[in-house]
PDB file of C-alpha atoms in Angstrom:
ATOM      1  CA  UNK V1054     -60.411  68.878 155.293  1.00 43.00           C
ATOM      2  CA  UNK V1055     -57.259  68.490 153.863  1.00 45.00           C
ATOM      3  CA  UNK V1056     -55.925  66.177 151.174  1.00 52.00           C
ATOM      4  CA  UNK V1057     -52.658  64.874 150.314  1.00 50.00           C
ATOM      5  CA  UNK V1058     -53.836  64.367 146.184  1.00 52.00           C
ATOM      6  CA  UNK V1059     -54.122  68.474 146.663  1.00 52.00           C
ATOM      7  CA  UNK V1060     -50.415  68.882 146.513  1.00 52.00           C
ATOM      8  CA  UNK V1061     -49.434  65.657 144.041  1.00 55.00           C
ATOM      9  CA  UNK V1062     -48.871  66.024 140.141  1.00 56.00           C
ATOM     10  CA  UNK V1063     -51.665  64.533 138.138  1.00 54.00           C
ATOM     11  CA  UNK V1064     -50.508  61.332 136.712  1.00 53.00           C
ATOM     12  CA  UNK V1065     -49.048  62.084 133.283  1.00 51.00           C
ATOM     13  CA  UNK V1066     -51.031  60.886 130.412  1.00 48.00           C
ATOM     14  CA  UNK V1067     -49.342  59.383 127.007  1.00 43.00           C
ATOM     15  CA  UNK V1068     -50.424  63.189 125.351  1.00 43.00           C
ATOM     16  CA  UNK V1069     -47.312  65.262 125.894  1.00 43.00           C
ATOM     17  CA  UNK V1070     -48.946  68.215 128.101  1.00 50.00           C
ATOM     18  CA  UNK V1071     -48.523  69.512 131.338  1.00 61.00           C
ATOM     19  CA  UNK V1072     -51.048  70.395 134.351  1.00 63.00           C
ATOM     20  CA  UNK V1073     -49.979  74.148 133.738  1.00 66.00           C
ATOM     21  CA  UNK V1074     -50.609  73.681 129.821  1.00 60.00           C
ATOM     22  CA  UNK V1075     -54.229  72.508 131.065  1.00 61.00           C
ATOM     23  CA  UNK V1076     -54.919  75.146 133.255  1.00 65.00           C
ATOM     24  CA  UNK V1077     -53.628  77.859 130.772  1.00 59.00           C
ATOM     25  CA  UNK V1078     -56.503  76.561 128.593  1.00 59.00           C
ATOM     26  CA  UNK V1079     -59.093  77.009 131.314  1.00 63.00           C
ATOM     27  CA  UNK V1080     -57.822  79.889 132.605  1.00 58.00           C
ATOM     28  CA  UNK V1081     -58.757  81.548 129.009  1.00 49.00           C
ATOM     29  CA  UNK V1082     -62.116  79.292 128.643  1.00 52.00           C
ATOM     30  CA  UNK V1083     -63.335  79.357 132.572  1.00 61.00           C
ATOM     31  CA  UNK V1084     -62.499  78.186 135.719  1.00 66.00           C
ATOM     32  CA  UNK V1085     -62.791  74.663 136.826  1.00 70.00           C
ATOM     33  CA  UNK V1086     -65.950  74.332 138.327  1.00 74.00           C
ATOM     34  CA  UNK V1087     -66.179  74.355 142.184  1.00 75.00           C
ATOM     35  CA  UNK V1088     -67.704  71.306 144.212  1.00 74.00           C
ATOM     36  CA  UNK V1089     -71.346  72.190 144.976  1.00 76.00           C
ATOM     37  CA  UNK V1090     -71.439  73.162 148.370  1.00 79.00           C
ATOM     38  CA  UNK V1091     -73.205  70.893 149.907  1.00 78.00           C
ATOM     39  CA  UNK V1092     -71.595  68.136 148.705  1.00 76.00           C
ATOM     40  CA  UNK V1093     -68.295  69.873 149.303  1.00 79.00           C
ATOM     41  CA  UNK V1094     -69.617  69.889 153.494  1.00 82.00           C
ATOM     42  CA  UNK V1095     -70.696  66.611 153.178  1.00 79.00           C
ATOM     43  CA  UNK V1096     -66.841  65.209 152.013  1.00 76.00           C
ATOM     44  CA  UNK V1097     -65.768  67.244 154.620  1.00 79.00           C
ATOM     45  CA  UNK V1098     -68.094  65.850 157.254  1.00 80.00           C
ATOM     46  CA  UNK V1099     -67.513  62.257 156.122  1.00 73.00           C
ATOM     47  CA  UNK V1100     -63.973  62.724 156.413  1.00 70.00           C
ATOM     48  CA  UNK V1101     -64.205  63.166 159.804  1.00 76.00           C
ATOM     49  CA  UNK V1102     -64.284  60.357 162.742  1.00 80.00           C
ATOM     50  CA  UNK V1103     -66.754  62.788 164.531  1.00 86.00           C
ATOM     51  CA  UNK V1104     -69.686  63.071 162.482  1.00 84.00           C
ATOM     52  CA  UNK V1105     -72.824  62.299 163.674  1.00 88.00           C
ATOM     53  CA  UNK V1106     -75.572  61.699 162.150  1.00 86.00           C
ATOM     54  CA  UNK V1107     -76.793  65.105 163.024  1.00 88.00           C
ATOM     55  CA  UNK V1108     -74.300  66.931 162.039  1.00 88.00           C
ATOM     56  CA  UNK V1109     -75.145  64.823 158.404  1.00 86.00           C
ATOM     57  CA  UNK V1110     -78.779  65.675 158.504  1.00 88.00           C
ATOM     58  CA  UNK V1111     -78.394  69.451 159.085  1.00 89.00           C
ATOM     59  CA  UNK V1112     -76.105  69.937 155.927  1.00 87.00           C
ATOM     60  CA  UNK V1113     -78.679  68.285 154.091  1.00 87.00           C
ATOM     61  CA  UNK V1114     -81.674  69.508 155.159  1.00 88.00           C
ATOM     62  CA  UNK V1115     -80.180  72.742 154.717  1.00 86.00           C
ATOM     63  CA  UNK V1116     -81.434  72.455 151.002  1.00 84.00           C
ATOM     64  CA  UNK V1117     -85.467  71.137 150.170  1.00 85.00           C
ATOM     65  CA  UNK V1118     -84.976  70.113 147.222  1.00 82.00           C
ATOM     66  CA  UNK V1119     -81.733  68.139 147.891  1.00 82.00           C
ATOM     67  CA  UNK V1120     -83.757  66.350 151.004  1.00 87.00           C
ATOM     68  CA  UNK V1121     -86.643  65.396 148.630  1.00 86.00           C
ATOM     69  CA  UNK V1122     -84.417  64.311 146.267  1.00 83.00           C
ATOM     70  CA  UNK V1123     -82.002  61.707 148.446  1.00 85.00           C
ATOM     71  CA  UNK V1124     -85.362  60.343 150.121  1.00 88.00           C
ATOM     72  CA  UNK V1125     -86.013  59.333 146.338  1.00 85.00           C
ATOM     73  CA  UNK V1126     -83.330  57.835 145.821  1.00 84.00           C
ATOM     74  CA  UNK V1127     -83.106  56.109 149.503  1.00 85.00           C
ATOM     75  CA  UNK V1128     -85.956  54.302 148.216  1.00 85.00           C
ATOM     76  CA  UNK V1129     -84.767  53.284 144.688  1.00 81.00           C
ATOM     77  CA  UNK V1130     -84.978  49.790 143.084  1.00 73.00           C
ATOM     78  CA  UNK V1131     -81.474  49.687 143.936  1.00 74.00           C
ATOM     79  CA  UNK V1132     -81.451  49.714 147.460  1.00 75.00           C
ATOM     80  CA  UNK V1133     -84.131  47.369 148.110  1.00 69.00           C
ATOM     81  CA  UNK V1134     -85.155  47.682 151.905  1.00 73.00           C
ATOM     82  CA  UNK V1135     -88.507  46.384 153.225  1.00 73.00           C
ATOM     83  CA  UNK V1136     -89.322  49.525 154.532  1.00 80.00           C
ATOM     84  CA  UNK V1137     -89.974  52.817 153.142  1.00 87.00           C
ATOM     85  CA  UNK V1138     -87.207  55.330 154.203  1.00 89.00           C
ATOM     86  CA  UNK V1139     -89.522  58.386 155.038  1.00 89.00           C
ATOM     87  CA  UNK V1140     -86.772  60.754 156.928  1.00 90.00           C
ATOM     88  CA  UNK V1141     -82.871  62.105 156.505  1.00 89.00           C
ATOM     89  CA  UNK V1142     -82.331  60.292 159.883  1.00 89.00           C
ATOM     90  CA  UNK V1143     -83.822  56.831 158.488  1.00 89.00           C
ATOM     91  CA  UNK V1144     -81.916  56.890 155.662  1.00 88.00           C
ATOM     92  CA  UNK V1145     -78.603  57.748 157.155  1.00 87.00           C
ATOM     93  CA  UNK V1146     -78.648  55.632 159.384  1.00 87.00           C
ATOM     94  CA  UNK V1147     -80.143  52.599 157.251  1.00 86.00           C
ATOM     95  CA  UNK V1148     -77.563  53.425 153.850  1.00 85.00           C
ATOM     96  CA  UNK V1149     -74.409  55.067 155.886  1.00 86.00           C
ATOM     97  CA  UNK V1150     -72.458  58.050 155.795  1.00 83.00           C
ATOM     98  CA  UNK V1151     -70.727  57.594 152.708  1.00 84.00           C
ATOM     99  CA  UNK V1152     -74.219  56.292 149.910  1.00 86.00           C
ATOM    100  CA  UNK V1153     -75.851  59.622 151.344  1.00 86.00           C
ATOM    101  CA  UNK V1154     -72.588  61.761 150.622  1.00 83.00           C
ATOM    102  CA  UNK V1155     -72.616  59.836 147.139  1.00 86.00           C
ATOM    103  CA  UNK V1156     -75.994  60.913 146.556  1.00 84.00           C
ATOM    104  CA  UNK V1157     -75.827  64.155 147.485  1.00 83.00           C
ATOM    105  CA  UNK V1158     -73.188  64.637 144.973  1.00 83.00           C
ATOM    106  CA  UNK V1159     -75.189  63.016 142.266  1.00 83.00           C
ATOM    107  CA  UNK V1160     -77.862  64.803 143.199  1.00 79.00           C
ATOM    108  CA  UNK V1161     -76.280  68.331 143.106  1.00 77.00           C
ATOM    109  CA  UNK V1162     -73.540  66.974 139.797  1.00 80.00           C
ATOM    110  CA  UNK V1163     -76.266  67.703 137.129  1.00 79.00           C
ATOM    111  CA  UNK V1164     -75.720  71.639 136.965  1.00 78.00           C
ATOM    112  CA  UNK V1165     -72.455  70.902 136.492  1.00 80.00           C
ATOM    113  CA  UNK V1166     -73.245  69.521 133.115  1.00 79.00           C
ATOM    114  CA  UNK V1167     -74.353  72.676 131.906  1.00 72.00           C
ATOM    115  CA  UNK V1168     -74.120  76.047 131.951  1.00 67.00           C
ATOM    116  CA  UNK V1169     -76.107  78.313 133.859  1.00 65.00           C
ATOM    117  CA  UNK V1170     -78.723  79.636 132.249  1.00 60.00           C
ATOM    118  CA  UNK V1171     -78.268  77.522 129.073  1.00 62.00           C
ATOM    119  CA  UNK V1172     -80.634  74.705 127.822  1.00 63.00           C
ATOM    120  CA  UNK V1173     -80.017  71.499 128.871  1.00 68.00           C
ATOM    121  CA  UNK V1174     -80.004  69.558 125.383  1.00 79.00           C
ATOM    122  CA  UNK V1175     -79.191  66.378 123.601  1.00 81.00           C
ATOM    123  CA  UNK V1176     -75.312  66.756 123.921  1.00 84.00           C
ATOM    124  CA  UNK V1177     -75.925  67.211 127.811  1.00 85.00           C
ATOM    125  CA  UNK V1178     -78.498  64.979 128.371  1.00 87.00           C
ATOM    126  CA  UNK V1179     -76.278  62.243 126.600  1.00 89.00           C
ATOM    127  CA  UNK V1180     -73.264  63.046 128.806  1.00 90.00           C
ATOM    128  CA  UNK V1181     -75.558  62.729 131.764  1.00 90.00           C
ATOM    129  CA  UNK V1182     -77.317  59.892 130.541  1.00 91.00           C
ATOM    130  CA  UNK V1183     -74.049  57.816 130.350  1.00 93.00           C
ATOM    131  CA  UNK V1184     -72.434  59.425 133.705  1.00 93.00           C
ATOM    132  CA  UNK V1185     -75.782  58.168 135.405  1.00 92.00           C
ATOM    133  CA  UNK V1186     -75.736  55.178 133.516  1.00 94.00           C
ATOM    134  CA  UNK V1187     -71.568  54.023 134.393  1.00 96.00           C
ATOM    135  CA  UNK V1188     -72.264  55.005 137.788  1.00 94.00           C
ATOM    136  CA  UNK V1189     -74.962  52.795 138.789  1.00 94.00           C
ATOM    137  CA  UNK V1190     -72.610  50.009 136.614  1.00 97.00           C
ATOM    138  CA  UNK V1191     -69.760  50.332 138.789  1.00 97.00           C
ATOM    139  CA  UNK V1192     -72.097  49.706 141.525  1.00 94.00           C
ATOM    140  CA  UNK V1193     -73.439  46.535 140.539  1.00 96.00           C
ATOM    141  CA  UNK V1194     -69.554  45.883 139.445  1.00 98.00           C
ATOM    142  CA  UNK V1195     -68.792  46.426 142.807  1.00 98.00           C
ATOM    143  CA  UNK V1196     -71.557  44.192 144.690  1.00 96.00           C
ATOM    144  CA  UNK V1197     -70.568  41.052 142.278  1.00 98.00           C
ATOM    145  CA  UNK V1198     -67.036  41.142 143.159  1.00 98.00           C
ATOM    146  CA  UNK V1199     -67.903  42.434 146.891  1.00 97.00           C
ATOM    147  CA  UNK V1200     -65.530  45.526 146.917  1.00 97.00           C
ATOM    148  CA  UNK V1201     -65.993  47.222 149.678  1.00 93.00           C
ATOM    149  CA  UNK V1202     -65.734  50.862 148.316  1.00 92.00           C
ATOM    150  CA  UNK V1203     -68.892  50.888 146.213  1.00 93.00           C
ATOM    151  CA  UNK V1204     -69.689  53.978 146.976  1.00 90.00           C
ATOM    152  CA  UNK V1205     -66.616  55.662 145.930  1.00 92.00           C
ATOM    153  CA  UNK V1206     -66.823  53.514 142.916  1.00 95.00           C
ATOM    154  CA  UNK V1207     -70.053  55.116 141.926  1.00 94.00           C
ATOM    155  CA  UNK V1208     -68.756  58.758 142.410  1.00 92.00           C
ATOM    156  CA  UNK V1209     -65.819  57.733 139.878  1.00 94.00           C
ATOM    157  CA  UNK V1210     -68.312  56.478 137.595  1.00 96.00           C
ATOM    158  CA  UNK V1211     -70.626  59.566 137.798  1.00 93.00           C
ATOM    159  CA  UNK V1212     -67.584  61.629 136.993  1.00 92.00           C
ATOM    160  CA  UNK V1213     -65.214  60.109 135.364  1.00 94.00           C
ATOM    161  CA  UNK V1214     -66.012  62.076 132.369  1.00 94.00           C
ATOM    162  CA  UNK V1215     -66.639  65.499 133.699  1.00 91.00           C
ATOM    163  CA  UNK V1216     -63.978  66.708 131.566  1.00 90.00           C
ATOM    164  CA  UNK V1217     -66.062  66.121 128.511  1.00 92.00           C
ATOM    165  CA  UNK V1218     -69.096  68.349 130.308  1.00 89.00           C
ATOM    166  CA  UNK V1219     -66.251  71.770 131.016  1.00 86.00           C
ATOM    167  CA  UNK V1220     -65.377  71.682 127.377  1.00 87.00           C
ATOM    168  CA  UNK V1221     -68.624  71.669 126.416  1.00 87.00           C
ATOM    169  CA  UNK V1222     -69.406  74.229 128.367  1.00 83.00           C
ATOM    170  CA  UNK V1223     -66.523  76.666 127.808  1.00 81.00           C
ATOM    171  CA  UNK V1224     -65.540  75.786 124.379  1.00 84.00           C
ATOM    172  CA  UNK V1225     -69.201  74.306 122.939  1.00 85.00           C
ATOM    173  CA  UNK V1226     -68.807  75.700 118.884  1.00 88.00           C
ATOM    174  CA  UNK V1227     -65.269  73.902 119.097  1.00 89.00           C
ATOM    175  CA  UNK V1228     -66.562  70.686 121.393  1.00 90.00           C
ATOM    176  CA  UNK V1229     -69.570  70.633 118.817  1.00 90.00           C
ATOM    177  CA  UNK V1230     -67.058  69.760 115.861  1.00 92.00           C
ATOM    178  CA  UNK V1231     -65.219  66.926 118.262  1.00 93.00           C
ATOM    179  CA  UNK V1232     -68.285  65.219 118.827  1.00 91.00           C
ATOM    180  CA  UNK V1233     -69.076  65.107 114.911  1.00 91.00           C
ATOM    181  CA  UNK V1234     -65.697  64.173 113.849  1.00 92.00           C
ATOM    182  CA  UNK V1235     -66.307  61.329 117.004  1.00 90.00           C
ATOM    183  CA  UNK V1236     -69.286  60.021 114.987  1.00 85.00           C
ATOM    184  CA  UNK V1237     -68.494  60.686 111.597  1.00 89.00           C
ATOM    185  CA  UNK V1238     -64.845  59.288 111.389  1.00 89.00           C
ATOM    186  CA  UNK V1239     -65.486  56.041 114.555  1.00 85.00           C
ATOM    187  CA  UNK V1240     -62.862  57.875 116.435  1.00 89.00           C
ATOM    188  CA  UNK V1241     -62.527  57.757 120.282  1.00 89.00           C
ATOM    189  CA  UNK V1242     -63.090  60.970 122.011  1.00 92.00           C
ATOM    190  CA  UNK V1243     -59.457  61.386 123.521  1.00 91.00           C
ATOM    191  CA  UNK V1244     -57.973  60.834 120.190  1.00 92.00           C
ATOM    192  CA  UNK V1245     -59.869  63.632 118.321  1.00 94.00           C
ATOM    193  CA  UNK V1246     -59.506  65.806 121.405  1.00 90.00           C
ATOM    194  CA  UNK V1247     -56.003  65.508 121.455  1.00 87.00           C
ATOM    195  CA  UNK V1248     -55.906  66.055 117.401  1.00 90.00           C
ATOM    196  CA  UNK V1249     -57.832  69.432 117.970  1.00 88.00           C
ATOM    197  CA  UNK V1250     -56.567  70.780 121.387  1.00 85.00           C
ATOM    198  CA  UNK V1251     -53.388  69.272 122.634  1.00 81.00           C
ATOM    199  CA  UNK V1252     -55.050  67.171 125.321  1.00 84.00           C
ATOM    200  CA  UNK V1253     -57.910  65.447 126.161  1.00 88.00           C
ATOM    201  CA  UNK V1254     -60.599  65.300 128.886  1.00 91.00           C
ATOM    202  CA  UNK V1255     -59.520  62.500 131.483  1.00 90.00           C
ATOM    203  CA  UNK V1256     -56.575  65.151 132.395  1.00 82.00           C
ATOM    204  CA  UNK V1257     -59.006  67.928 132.950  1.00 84.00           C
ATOM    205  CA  UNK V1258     -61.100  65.440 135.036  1.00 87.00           C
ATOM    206  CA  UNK V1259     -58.198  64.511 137.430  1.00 86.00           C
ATOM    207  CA  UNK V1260     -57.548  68.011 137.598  1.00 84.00           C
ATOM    208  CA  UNK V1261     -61.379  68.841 138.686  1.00 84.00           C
ATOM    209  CA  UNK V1262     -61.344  65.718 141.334  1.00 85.00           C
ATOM    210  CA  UNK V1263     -57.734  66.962 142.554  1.00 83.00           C
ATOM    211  CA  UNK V1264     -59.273  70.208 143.005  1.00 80.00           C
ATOM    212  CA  UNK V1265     -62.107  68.737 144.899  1.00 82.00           C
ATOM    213  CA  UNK V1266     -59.854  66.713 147.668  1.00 80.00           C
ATOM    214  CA  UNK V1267     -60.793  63.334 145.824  1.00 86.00           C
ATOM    215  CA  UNK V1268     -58.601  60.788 147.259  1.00 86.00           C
ATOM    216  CA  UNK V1269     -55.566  60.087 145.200  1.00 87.00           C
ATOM    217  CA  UNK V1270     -56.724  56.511 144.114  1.00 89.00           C
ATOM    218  CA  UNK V1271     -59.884  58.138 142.607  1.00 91.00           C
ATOM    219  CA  UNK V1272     -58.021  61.132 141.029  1.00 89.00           C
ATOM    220  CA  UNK V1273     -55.646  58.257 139.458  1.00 90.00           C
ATOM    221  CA  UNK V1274     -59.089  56.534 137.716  1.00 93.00           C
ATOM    222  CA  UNK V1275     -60.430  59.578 136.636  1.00 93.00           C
ATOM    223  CA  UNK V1276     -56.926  60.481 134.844  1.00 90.00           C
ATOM    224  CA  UNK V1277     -56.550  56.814 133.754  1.00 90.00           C
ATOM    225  CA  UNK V1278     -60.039  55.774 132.290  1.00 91.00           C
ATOM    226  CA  UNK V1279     -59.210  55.807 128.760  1.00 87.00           C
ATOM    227  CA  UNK V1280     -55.952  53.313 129.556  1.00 85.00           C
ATOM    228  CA  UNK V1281     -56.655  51.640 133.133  1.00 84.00           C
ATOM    229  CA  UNK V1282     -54.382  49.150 132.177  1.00 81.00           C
ATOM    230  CA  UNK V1283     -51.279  51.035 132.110  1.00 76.00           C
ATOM    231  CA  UNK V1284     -48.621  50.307 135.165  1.00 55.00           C
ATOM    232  CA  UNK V1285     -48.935  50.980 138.742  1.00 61.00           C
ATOM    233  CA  UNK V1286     -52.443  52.597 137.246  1.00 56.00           C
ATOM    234  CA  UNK V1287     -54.641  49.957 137.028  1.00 62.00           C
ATOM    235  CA  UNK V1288     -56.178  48.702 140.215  1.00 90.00           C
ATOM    236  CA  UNK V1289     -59.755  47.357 141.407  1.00 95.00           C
ATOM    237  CA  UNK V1290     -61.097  50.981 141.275  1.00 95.00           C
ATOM    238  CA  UNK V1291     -59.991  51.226 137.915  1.00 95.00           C
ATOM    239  CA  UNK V1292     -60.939  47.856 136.553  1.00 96.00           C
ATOM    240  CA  UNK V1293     -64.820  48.297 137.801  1.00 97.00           C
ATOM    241  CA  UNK V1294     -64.897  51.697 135.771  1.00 97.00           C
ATOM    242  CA  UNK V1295     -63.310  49.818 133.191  1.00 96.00           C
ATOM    243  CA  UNK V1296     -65.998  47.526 132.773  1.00 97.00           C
ATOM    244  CA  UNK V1297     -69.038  49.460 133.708  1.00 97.00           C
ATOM    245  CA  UNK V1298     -67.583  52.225 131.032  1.00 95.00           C
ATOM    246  CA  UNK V1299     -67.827  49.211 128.268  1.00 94.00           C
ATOM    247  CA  UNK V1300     -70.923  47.989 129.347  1.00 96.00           C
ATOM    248  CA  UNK V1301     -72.573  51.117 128.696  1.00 95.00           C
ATOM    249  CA  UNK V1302     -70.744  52.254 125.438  1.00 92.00           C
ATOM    250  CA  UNK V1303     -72.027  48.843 124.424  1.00 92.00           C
ATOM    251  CA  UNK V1304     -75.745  49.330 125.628  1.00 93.00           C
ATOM    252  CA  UNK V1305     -75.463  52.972 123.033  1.00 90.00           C
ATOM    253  CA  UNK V1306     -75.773  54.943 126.218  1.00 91.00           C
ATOM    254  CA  UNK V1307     -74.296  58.082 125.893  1.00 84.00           C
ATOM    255  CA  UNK V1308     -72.209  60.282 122.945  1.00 75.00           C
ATOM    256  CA  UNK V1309     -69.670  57.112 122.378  1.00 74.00           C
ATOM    257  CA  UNK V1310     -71.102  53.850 121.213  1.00 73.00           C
ATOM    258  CA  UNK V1311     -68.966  50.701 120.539  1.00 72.00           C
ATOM    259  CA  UNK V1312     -70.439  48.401 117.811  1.00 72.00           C
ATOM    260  CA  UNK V1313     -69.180  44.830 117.798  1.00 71.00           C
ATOM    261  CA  UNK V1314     -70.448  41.530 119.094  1.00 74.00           C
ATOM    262  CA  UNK V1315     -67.165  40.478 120.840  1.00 86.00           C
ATOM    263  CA  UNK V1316     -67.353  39.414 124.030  1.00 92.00           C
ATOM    264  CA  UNK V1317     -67.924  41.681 127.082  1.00 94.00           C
ATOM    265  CA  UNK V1318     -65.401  39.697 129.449  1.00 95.00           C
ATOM    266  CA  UNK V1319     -62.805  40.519 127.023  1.00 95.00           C
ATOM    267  CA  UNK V1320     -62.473  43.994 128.133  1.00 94.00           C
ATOM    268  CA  UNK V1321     -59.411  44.972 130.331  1.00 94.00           C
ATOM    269  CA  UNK V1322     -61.131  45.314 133.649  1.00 95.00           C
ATOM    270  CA  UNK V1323     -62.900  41.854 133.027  1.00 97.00           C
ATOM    271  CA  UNK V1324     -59.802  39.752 133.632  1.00 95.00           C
ATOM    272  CA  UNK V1325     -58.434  42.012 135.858  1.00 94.00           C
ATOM    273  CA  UNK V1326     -61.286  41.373 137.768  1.00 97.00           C
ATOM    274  CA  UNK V1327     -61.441  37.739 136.952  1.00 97.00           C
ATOM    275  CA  UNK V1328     -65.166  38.508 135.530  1.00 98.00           C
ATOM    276  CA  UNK V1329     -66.408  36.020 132.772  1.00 98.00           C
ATOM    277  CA  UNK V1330     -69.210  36.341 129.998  1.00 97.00           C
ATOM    278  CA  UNK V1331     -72.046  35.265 132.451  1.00 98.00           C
ATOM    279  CA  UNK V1332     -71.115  37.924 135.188  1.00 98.00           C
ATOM    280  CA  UNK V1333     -70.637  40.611 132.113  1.00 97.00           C
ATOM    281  CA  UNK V1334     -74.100  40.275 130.730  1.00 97.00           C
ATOM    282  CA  UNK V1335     -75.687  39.534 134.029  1.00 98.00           C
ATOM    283  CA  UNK V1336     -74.182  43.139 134.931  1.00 98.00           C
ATOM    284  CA  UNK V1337     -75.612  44.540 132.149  1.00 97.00           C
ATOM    285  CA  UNK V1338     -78.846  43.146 132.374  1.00 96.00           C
ATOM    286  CA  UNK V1339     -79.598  44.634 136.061  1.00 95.00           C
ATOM    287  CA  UNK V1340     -78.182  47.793 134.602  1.00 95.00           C
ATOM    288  CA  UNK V1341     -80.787  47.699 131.847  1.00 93.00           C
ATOM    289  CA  UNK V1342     -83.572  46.233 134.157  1.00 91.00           C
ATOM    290  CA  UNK V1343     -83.076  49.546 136.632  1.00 88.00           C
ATOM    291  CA  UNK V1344     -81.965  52.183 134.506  1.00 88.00           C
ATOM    292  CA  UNK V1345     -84.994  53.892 132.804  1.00 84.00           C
ATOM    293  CA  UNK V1346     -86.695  53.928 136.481  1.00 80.00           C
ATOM    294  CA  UNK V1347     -83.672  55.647 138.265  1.00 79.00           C
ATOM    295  CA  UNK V1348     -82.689  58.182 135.173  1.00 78.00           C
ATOM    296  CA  UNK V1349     -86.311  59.497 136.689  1.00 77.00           C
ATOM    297  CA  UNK V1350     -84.591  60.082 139.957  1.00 76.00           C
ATOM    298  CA  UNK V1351     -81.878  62.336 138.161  1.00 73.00           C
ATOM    299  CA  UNK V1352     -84.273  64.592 136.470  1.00 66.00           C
ATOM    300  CA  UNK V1353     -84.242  62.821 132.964  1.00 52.00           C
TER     301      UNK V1353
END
């Protein structure tokens, strides 16, 4: 499947570095990881008008563990059917193409938080923990305001800050001082990042999602989360993140916390979204009502 974001610039960022700056860094530190394969078949098959629901359930079912895992997650507190979805067939069928290619991604995103063969500790488990936690946010986001891309809003919300989980993972001793200065000194991940290494990791993000034929408008939010509201950069994809990124920050889930009693609808995405108080915290209190039950379904 081809892409048009494959062959477009990533969005320049206010920290004066290029894309080939970027990927001279990771060319000395790693690669950029690959999409996991099968959810690199699945955005292909999705992507195309002819996919049946066959074609869906072979990919899948190609890997046990993946199977087991979406029929979990079929049957979440979040999805809510009547019935319990028992097969691959069931639940494609009953959730669609697109929430079984989201969770196959989610499912198979985890090893990309660390590196193979190393443990999986508190660092990880927090970046996880809060990629988990402002995905299923930008869901609920989504199904207030009735946007009809939830499910891509979910994948930008699971990864929105997989640059953060590369540099831990290729530079950790160096990433390991960030994250102290971030809690010692109240300073904002992209700030200290760009202090220490010239750039921060919402570039290296959009670079990852470029690489990975993410539609342009997703590739834009990834590269964008830390300012959504700048110009021509700030639409409803952006604003959900916005918000569901806040929510969680506030709710101490994750590396970043943000301390403060000031209102949740004053965040960006709120009024872009024409969101008030009530809708804010009843957002975040579904998100806290479902979350310890479906971190189980992600292996924490």
């Amino acid at each position: 499947m081809t892409n048009p974001s494959a062959n477009r610039e990533v969005p320049s960022l206010p920290t004066p570095i290029s894309e080939d700056q970027i990927k001279r860094v990771i060319s000395v530190t790693g690669n950029l990881p690959p999409v996991p394969h099968v959810a690199a078949k699945m955005m292909e098959l999705v992507g195309n008008e002819d996919t049946s629901v066959r074609d869906l359930q072979k990919v899948i079912s190609s890997d046990q563990a993946l199977t087991a895992r979406i029929l979990k997650m079929s049957n979440s507190v979040f999805y809510s059917f009547d019935q319990k979805i028992t097969t691959l067939s069931h639940a494609i069928v009953i959730l669609g193409f697109r929430a079984v290619q989201s969770m196959a991604i989610a499912a198979s995103s985890r090893s990309l938080f660390v590196k193979k063969g190393a443990q999986f500790g508190l660092k990880e488990k927090l970046l996880w923990e809060h990629s988990i936690g402002v995905a299923m946010g930008c869901r609920q986001v989504s199904r207030v305001i009735a946007y009809e891309g939830e499910e891509t809003a979910f994948i930008v919300g699971l990864l929105h800050d997989i640059g953060k989980a590369v540099l831990n993972q290729v530079i950790p001793k160096k990433y390991g001082k960030i994250v102290e200065q971030v809690y010692n000194d109240g300073r904002s991940f992209a700030e200290v990042e760009t202090e220490i290494l010239g750039f921060d990791h919402s570039h290296i993000g959009a670079l990852i999602a470029q690489k990975w034929n993410f539609d342009w408008e997703m590739v834009e939010t990834i590269a964008y989360h830390h300012r959504p509201e700048a110009k021509d950069h700030g639409g409803t994809l952006g604003a959900i993140l916005s918000v569901s990124n806040h929510i969680c920050k506030r709710m101490g889930i994750g590396l970043e916390k943000v301390e403060g009693e000031a209102p949740l609808s004053d965040v960006w995405g709120a009024q872009a979204l024409g969101l008030d108080e009530t809708a804010c915290v009843d957002i975040r209190e579904v998100l806290k009502s479902v979350l310890e039950e479906e971190k189980k379904l992600y292996d924490m």
